[in-house]
Amino acid sequence: MTGAVSPSGPPTLVVGGGGLLGRHVRTAFERSGAPVRTASVPWHDPVAARSVLRSELAAFLGSAPDGRVNIAWCAGAGFVATPADELETEVSLFRDVLTDLRAALLPTTRLAFFFASSAGGVYAGSAEPPFTEVSEARPLVAYGRAKLAMEEALTEFCAETGSVALLGRITNLYGPGQKLSKPQGLVSQLCLAQLRGTPLPVWVSFDTIRDYLYVGDCAEMVVEALDGLHEQVERSGSNAVVKILATGTGVTLAAVIGEINRVFRRRARLRIPGAGTPGQVRDLRVRSVVWPELDQRTQTPFAVGVRRIADEIALAYSAATSALPTHVSEISIR
């Protein structure tokens, strides 16, 4: 495991702090003792969102006593099946925010930027898994193309400003706090279906392979990456570092279902509608070959992560909380 983050580290602004990854990143920074803040952004209104972020960024950059600042961009409502026009709006807003950020930079600013990208999105059409950072990115759907466009925009921003960035290509995140109303989050959806005893539609093959990364582990990787990003950039020679954030272990859908059945001590009720969905591929194993020190950590065992999700959803279910959706979504594996 890499070294602990210094409590005297630079302040961090987490954008998208209300989402699954953003909440855990914020918590990880708080646990480290480093200063962290989030912004309340009206994402449903791109014009208002840009205005809020412009003000937040200007105030944030001006608050750093020595100019060192971190931004962790964990925002993004899109997933594999999101329509292209919605994703274009998201990409456009990101570019606009980078324009505003460029204008707000001070002569003393030393910015480290983390961007949450998607390994499944960008490597969906790539050849010969396991994919690494040197594999050619070949997205199959608009979601993956949008992530690549945002990576490219941030890379250009860093080249122009001297800022540094980590383009974190994340595999399938799972853990407590998944938004159950979205048709994604395989483990959470299976746990919810188990509690309700309702059949869950599965649109992909049971031998579909994905890399499942516990969100708390991912958040710790983000925190440590931002802490050492300037040094990593010096070693790599590039201001924008591409890094796959993963466990490095591929797990089949059948194995995931088997583990959840073991936790609940009964078989899940599944419904197989037929043909799969566009952009879904069978094998998305990955292997990181960049910045290996970040991968040297004790990972949360899959069974432990599943139990934490099951306990959280069971508590919400027993309390009849409004956080639970009125129906179970179809599984969408990225």
Coordinates of C-alpha atoms in Angstrom, one line a residue:
M1 CA 0.0 0.0 0.0
T2 CA 1.2 3.5 -0.8
G3 CA 2.0 6.1 1.8
A4 CA -0.6 8.1 3.7
V5 CA -1.8 11.5 2.6
S6 CA -0.4 14.4 4.6
P7 CA -2.9 16.3 6.7
S8 CA -1.1 19.4 5.5
G9 CA -1.9 18.6 1.9
P10 CA -3.5 21.0 -0.5
P11 CA -7.3 21.7 -0.4
T12 CA -9.4 19.6 -2.7
L13 CA -12.7 20.5 -4.4
V14 CA -14.8 17.4 -5.2
V15 CA -17.2 18.0 -8.1
G16 CA -20.0 15.5 -8.1
G17 CA -19.7 15.0 -4.3
G18 CA -23.3 13.7 -4.1
G19 CA -22.7 10.7 -6.4
L20 CA -21.4 7.2 -5.5
L21 CA -17.7 7.9 -6.1
G22 CA -17.8 11.6 -5.1
R23 CA -19.2 10.8 -1.6
H24 CA -16.5 8.2 -1.0
V25 CA -13.7 10.5 -2.3
R26 CA -14.9 13.3 0.0
T27 CA -15.0 10.8 3.0
A28 CA -11.5 9.5 2.1
F29 CA -10.1 13.1 2.2
E30 CA -11.8 13.8 5.4
R31 CA -10.4 10.7 7.0
S32 CA -6.9 11.7 5.8
G33 CA -7.2 15.0 7.5
A34 CA -6.6 17.0 4.3
P35 CA -9.0 19.9 3.6
V36 CA -11.9 19.1 1.3
R37 CA -15.0 20.8 0.0
T38 CA -17.8 20.1 -2.4
A39 CA -20.1 22.2 -4.5
S40 CA -23.9 22.0 -4.8
V41 CA -24.4 22.1 -8.6
P42 CA -27.8 22.3 -10.4
W43 CA -26.9 19.7 -13.0
H44 CA -30.4 19.7 -14.6
D45 CA -29.7 23.2 -15.8
P46 CA -26.4 23.4 -17.8
V47 CA -26.3 27.3 -17.8
A48 CA -26.9 27.5 -14.1
A49 CA -24.5 24.7 -13.4
R50 CA -21.7 26.5 -15.3
S51 CA -22.4 29.7 -13.4
V52 CA -22.3 28.0 -10.0
L53 CA -19.1 26.1 -10.9
R54 CA -17.5 29.3 -12.2
S55 CA -18.1 31.0 -8.9
E56 CA -17.0 28.0 -6.9
L57 CA -13.8 27.6 -8.8
A58 CA -12.8 31.2 -8.5
A59 CA -13.4 31.2 -4.8
F60 CA -11.6 27.9 -4.4
L61 CA -8.5 28.9 -6.3
G62 CA -8.2 32.1 -4.3
S63 CA -8.4 30.3 -1.0
A64 CA -5.2 28.3 -1.4
P65 CA -2.4 29.9 0.6
D66 CA 0.4 28.5 -1.4
G67 CA -1.4 28.0 -4.8
R68 CA -1.5 24.2 -4.5
V69 CA -5.0 22.8 -5.2
N70 CA -6.7 19.6 -6.2
I71 CA -9.9 19.1 -8.2
A72 CA -11.6 15.7 -8.2
W73 CA -14.2 15.6 -11.0
C74 CA -16.5 12.7 -10.0
A75 CA -19.6 14.1 -11.8
G76 CA -21.4 12.4 -14.6
A77 CA -25.0 11.1 -14.9
G78 CA -24.4 9.2 -18.1
F79 CA -24.1 5.4 -18.5
V80 CA -24.0 3.0 -21.5
A81 CA -27.5 3.5 -22.6
T82 CA -27.6 7.3 -22.2
P83 CA -28.8 9.1 -25.5
A84 CA -26.0 10.9 -27.4
D85 CA -27.7 14.3 -27.1
E86 CA -27.7 14.2 -23.3
L87 CA -24.0 13.2 -23.3
E88 CA -23.1 16.0 -25.8
T89 CA -24.6 18.4 -23.2
E90 CA -22.4 16.9 -20.5
V91 CA -19.3 17.1 -22.7
S92 CA -20.1 20.7 -23.7
L93 CA -20.5 21.8 -20.0
F94 CA -17.2 20.1 -19.1
R95 CA -15.4 22.1 -21.9
D96 CA -17.1 25.3 -20.7
V97 CA -16.0 24.7 -17.2
L98 CA -12.4 24.1 -18.3
T99 CA -12.6 27.4 -20.2
D100 CA -13.7 29.2 -17.0
L101 CA -11.1 27.4 -14.9
R102 CA -8.4 28.5 -17.3
A103 CA -9.5 32.1 -16.9
A104 CA -9.6 31.7 -13.1
L105 CA -6.1 30.3 -12.7
L106 CA -3.7 32.5 -10.7
P107 CA 0.1 32.9 -11.5
T108 CA 0.8 30.9 -8.3
T109 CA -1.7 28.1 -9.0
R110 CA -0.4 24.5 -9.1
L111 CA -3.4 22.4 -10.0
A112 CA -3.8 18.6 -9.9
F113 CA -7.0 17.4 -11.5
F114 CA -8.6 14.0 -11.3
F115 CA -11.2 13.0 -13.9
A116 CA -13.4 9.9 -13.5
S117 CA -13.4 8.2 -16.8
S118 CA -14.7 4.7 -17.7
A119 CA -12.6 1.7 -18.7
G120 CA -15.6 -0.1 -19.9
G121 CA -16.7 2.8 -22.0
V122 CA -13.4 3.5 -23.8
Y123 CA -12.3 -0.1 -24.2
A124 CA -15.6 -1.7 -25.3
G125 CA -14.5 -2.2 -28.9
S126 CA -10.8 -2.8 -28.2
A127 CA -9.1 -6.0 -29.2
E128 CA -7.3 -8.7 -27.1
P129 CA -8.2 -8.3 -23.4
P130 CA -6.9 -7.8 -20.8
F131 CA -6.7 -4.2 -21.8
T132 CA -4.0 -1.9 -20.5
E133 CA -3.3 1.8 -20.7
V134 CA -1.4 1.2 -24.0
S135 CA -4.4 -0.5 -25.6
E136 CA -6.1 1.4 -28.3
A137 CA -9.3 3.0 -27.0
R138 CA -12.3 2.0 -29.2
P139 CA -15.6 3.0 -27.7
L140 CA -18.8 1.4 -29.2
V141 CA -21.4 3.8 -28.0
A142 CA -21.9 7.5 -27.3
Y143 CA -21.1 7.1 -23.6
G144 CA -17.5 5.9 -24.3
R145 CA -17.0 8.5 -27.0
A146 CA -18.1 11.2 -24.5
K147 CA -15.6 10.0 -21.9
L148 CA -12.8 10.1 -24.5
A149 CA -13.8 13.6 -25.6
M150 CA -13.6 14.8 -22.0
E151 CA -10.3 13.2 -21.5
E152 CA -9.0 14.9 -24.6
A153 CA -10.3 18.3 -23.5
L154 CA -8.6 17.9 -20.1
T155 CA -5.3 16.8 -21.8
E156 CA -5.4 19.9 -24.0
F157 CA -6.1 22.1 -20.9
C158 CA -3.1 20.7 -19.1
A159 CA -0.8 21.2 -22.1
E160 CA -1.9 24.9 -22.3
T161 CA -1.8 25.7 -18.6
G162 CA 0.9 23.5 -17.1
S163 CA -1.6 21.9 -14.8
V164 CA -1.5 18.1 -14.2
A165 CA -4.2 15.5 -14.5
L166 CA -5.0 11.9 -13.8
L167 CA -7.4 10.4 -16.3
G168 CA -8.8 7.6 -14.2
R169 CA -10.3 4.9 -16.3
I170 CA -12.4 3.1 -13.7
T171 CA -13.9 -0.4 -14.0
N172 CA -17.2 -1.4 -12.6
L173 CA -17.7 0.4 -9.2
Y174 CA -19.8 -1.2 -6.6
G175 CA -20.5 -0.4 -2.9
P176 CA -23.0 1.3 -0.6
G177 CA -24.7 4.3 -1.9
Q178 CA -25.5 3.2 -5.4
K179 CA -28.4 5.1 -7.0
L180 CA -30.9 2.3 -7.4
S181 CA -33.2 4.2 -9.8
K182 CA -30.5 4.1 -12.5
P183 CA -30.3 0.9 -14.7
Q184 CA -26.8 0.1 -13.5
G185 CA -25.1 -1.0 -10.4
L186 CA -25.3 -4.8 -10.9
V187 CA -24.5 -5.8 -7.4
S188 CA -26.9 -3.3 -5.8
Q189 CA -29.7 -4.2 -8.2
L190 CA -29.2 -8.0 -7.5
C191 CA -29.3 -7.3 -3.7
L192 CA -32.5 -5.3 -4.1
A193 CA -34.1 -8.0 -6.2
Q194 CA -33.2 -10.6 -3.6
L195 CA -34.8 -8.6 -0.8
R196 CA -38.0 -8.0 -2.8
G197 CA -38.1 -11.5 -4.2
T198 CA -38.8 -10.0 -7.6
P199 CA -37.3 -11.3 -10.9
L200 CA -34.5 -9.2 -12.4
P201 CA -34.1 -9.0 -16.2
V202 CA -30.6 -9.9 -17.3
W203 CA -29.7 -8.8 -20.8
V204 CA -26.2 -10.2 -21.0
S205 CA -24.5 -13.6 -21.1
F206 CA -23.7 -15.2 -17.8
D207 CA -20.1 -15.6 -18.9
T208 CA -19.8 -11.8 -19.3
I209 CA -16.6 -10.7 -17.5
R210 CA -16.0 -7.5 -15.7
D211 CA -13.6 -6.1 -13.1
Y212 CA -15.5 -5.1 -9.9
L213 CA -13.8 -2.4 -7.9
Y214 CA -15.1 -1.5 -4.4
V215 CA -15.9 2.2 -4.3
G216 CA -14.0 2.8 -1.1
D217 CA -10.9 1.3 -2.5
C218 CA -11.2 3.5 -5.6
A219 CA -11.7 6.6 -3.5
E220 CA -8.5 5.9 -1.6
M221 CA -6.6 5.4 -4.9
V222 CA -7.9 8.8 -6.1
V223 CA -6.8 10.6 -2.9
E224 CA -3.3 9.0 -3.0
A225 CA -3.0 9.7 -6.8
L226 CA -3.8 13.4 -6.3
D227 CA -1.2 13.6 -3.5
G228 CA 1.6 12.2 -5.7
L229 CA 0.4 13.4 -9.2
H230 CA 3.0 16.1 -9.7
E231 CA 5.8 13.7 -9.0
Q232 CA 4.3 11.0 -11.3
V233 CA 4.0 13.6 -14.1
E234 CA 7.7 14.3 -13.8
R235 CA 8.5 10.6 -14.1
S236 CA 6.1 10.0 -17.0
G237 CA 6.9 13.2 -19.0
S238 CA 3.2 13.9 -19.7
N239 CA 1.0 16.4 -17.9
A240 CA -2.0 14.1 -18.3
V241 CA -1.5 10.5 -17.0
V242 CA -3.9 7.8 -18.1
K243 CA -4.4 5.2 -15.3
I244 CA -6.7 2.2 -15.1
L245 CA -8.3 2.0 -11.7
A246 CA -9.2 -1.7 -11.2
T247 CA -8.6 -4.8 -9.1
G248 CA -7.0 -6.6 -12.1
T249 CA -9.3 -9.6 -11.6
G250 CA -12.1 -10.5 -14.0
V251 CA -15.3 -11.9 -12.5
T252 CA -18.1 -13.5 -14.5
L253 CA -21.7 -12.5 -14.1
A254 CA -22.4 -16.1 -13.0
A255 CA -19.8 -15.8 -10.2
V256 CA -21.4 -12.5 -9.1
I257 CA -24.8 -14.0 -8.9
G258 CA -23.4 -17.0 -7.0
E259 CA -21.8 -14.8 -4.4
I260 CA -25.0 -12.8 -3.8
N261 CA -27.0 -16.1 -3.6
R262 CA -24.5 -17.2 -0.9
V263 CA -24.9 -14.0 1.1
F264 CA -28.7 -14.2 0.9
R265 CA -28.8 -18.0 1.2
R266 CA -31.2 -18.4 -1.7
R267 CA -31.1 -18.3 -5.4
A268 CA -31.9 -15.0 -7.2
R269 CA -34.9 -14.9 -9.4
L270 CA -33.7 -13.9 -12.9
R271 CA -35.5 -13.3 -16.2
I272 CA -33.7 -13.7 -19.5
P273 CA -35.5 -11.5 -22.0
G274 CA -33.4 -12.4 -25.0
A275 CA -31.0 -10.3 -27.1
G276 CA -28.3 -8.1 -25.4
T277 CA -28.0 -4.4 -25.5
P278 CA -25.7 -2.3 -27.8
G279 CA -22.3 -1.5 -26.4
Q280 CA -22.2 -4.6 -24.2
V281 CA -19.2 -6.9 -24.8
R282 CA -18.4 -10.2 -23.2
D283 CA -14.8 -9.7 -21.9
L284 CA -13.7 -6.5 -20.4
R285 CA -10.7 -7.7 -18.3
V286 CA -8.1 -5.0 -17.7
R287 CA -4.6 -4.8 -16.3
S288 CA -2.9 -1.6 -15.3
V289 CA 0.8 -1.1 -16.3
V290 CA 1.0 2.5 -15.2
W291 CA 1.9 3.8 -11.7
P292 CA 1.8 0.3 -10.1
E293 CA 2.4 1.8 -6.6
L294 CA -1.2 2.9 -6.5
D295 CA -2.3 -0.8 -6.9
Q296 CA -0.2 -2.0 -4.0
R297 CA -3.0 -2.1 -1.4
T298 CA -5.2 -4.5 0.4
Q299 CA -8.4 -4.7 -1.6
T300 CA -11.8 -5.2 -0.1
P301 CA -12.8 -8.8 -0.7
F302 CA -15.8 -9.1 -3.1
A303 CA -17.8 -11.0 -0.5
V304 CA -17.3 -8.2 2.1
G305 CA -18.4 -5.5 -0.4
V306 CA -21.5 -7.5 -1.2
R307 CA -22.4 -7.9 2.4
R308 CA -22.0 -4.1 3.0
I309 CA -24.4 -3.4 0.1
A310 CA -26.9 -6.0 1.3
D311 CA -26.9 -4.6 4.8
E312 CA -27.4 -1.0 3.6
I313 CA -30.2 -1.9 1.2
A314 CA -31.9 -4.2 3.8
L315 CA -31.8 -1.3 6.3
A316 CA -33.4 1.1 3.8
Y317 CA -35.9 -1.6 2.7
S318 CA -37.0 -2.3 6.3
A319 CA -37.5 1.4 6.9
A320 CA -39.5 1.7 3.7
T321 CA -37.3 4.7 2.7
S322 CA -38.1 6.8 -0.3
A323 CA -34.5 6.1 -1.5
L324 CA -35.6 2.8 -2.9
P325 CA -37.2 2.8 -6.4
T326 CA -40.7 1.5 -7.0
H327 CA -39.4 -1.1 -9.5
V328 CA -36.2 -3.0 -10.1
S329 CA -34.1 -1.8 -13.1
E330 CA -32.8 -3.9 -15.9
I331 CA -29.1 -4.8 -15.4
S332 CA -26.7 -2.7 -17.5
I333 CA -23.1 -3.9 -17.3
R334 CA -20.5 -1.4 -18.5

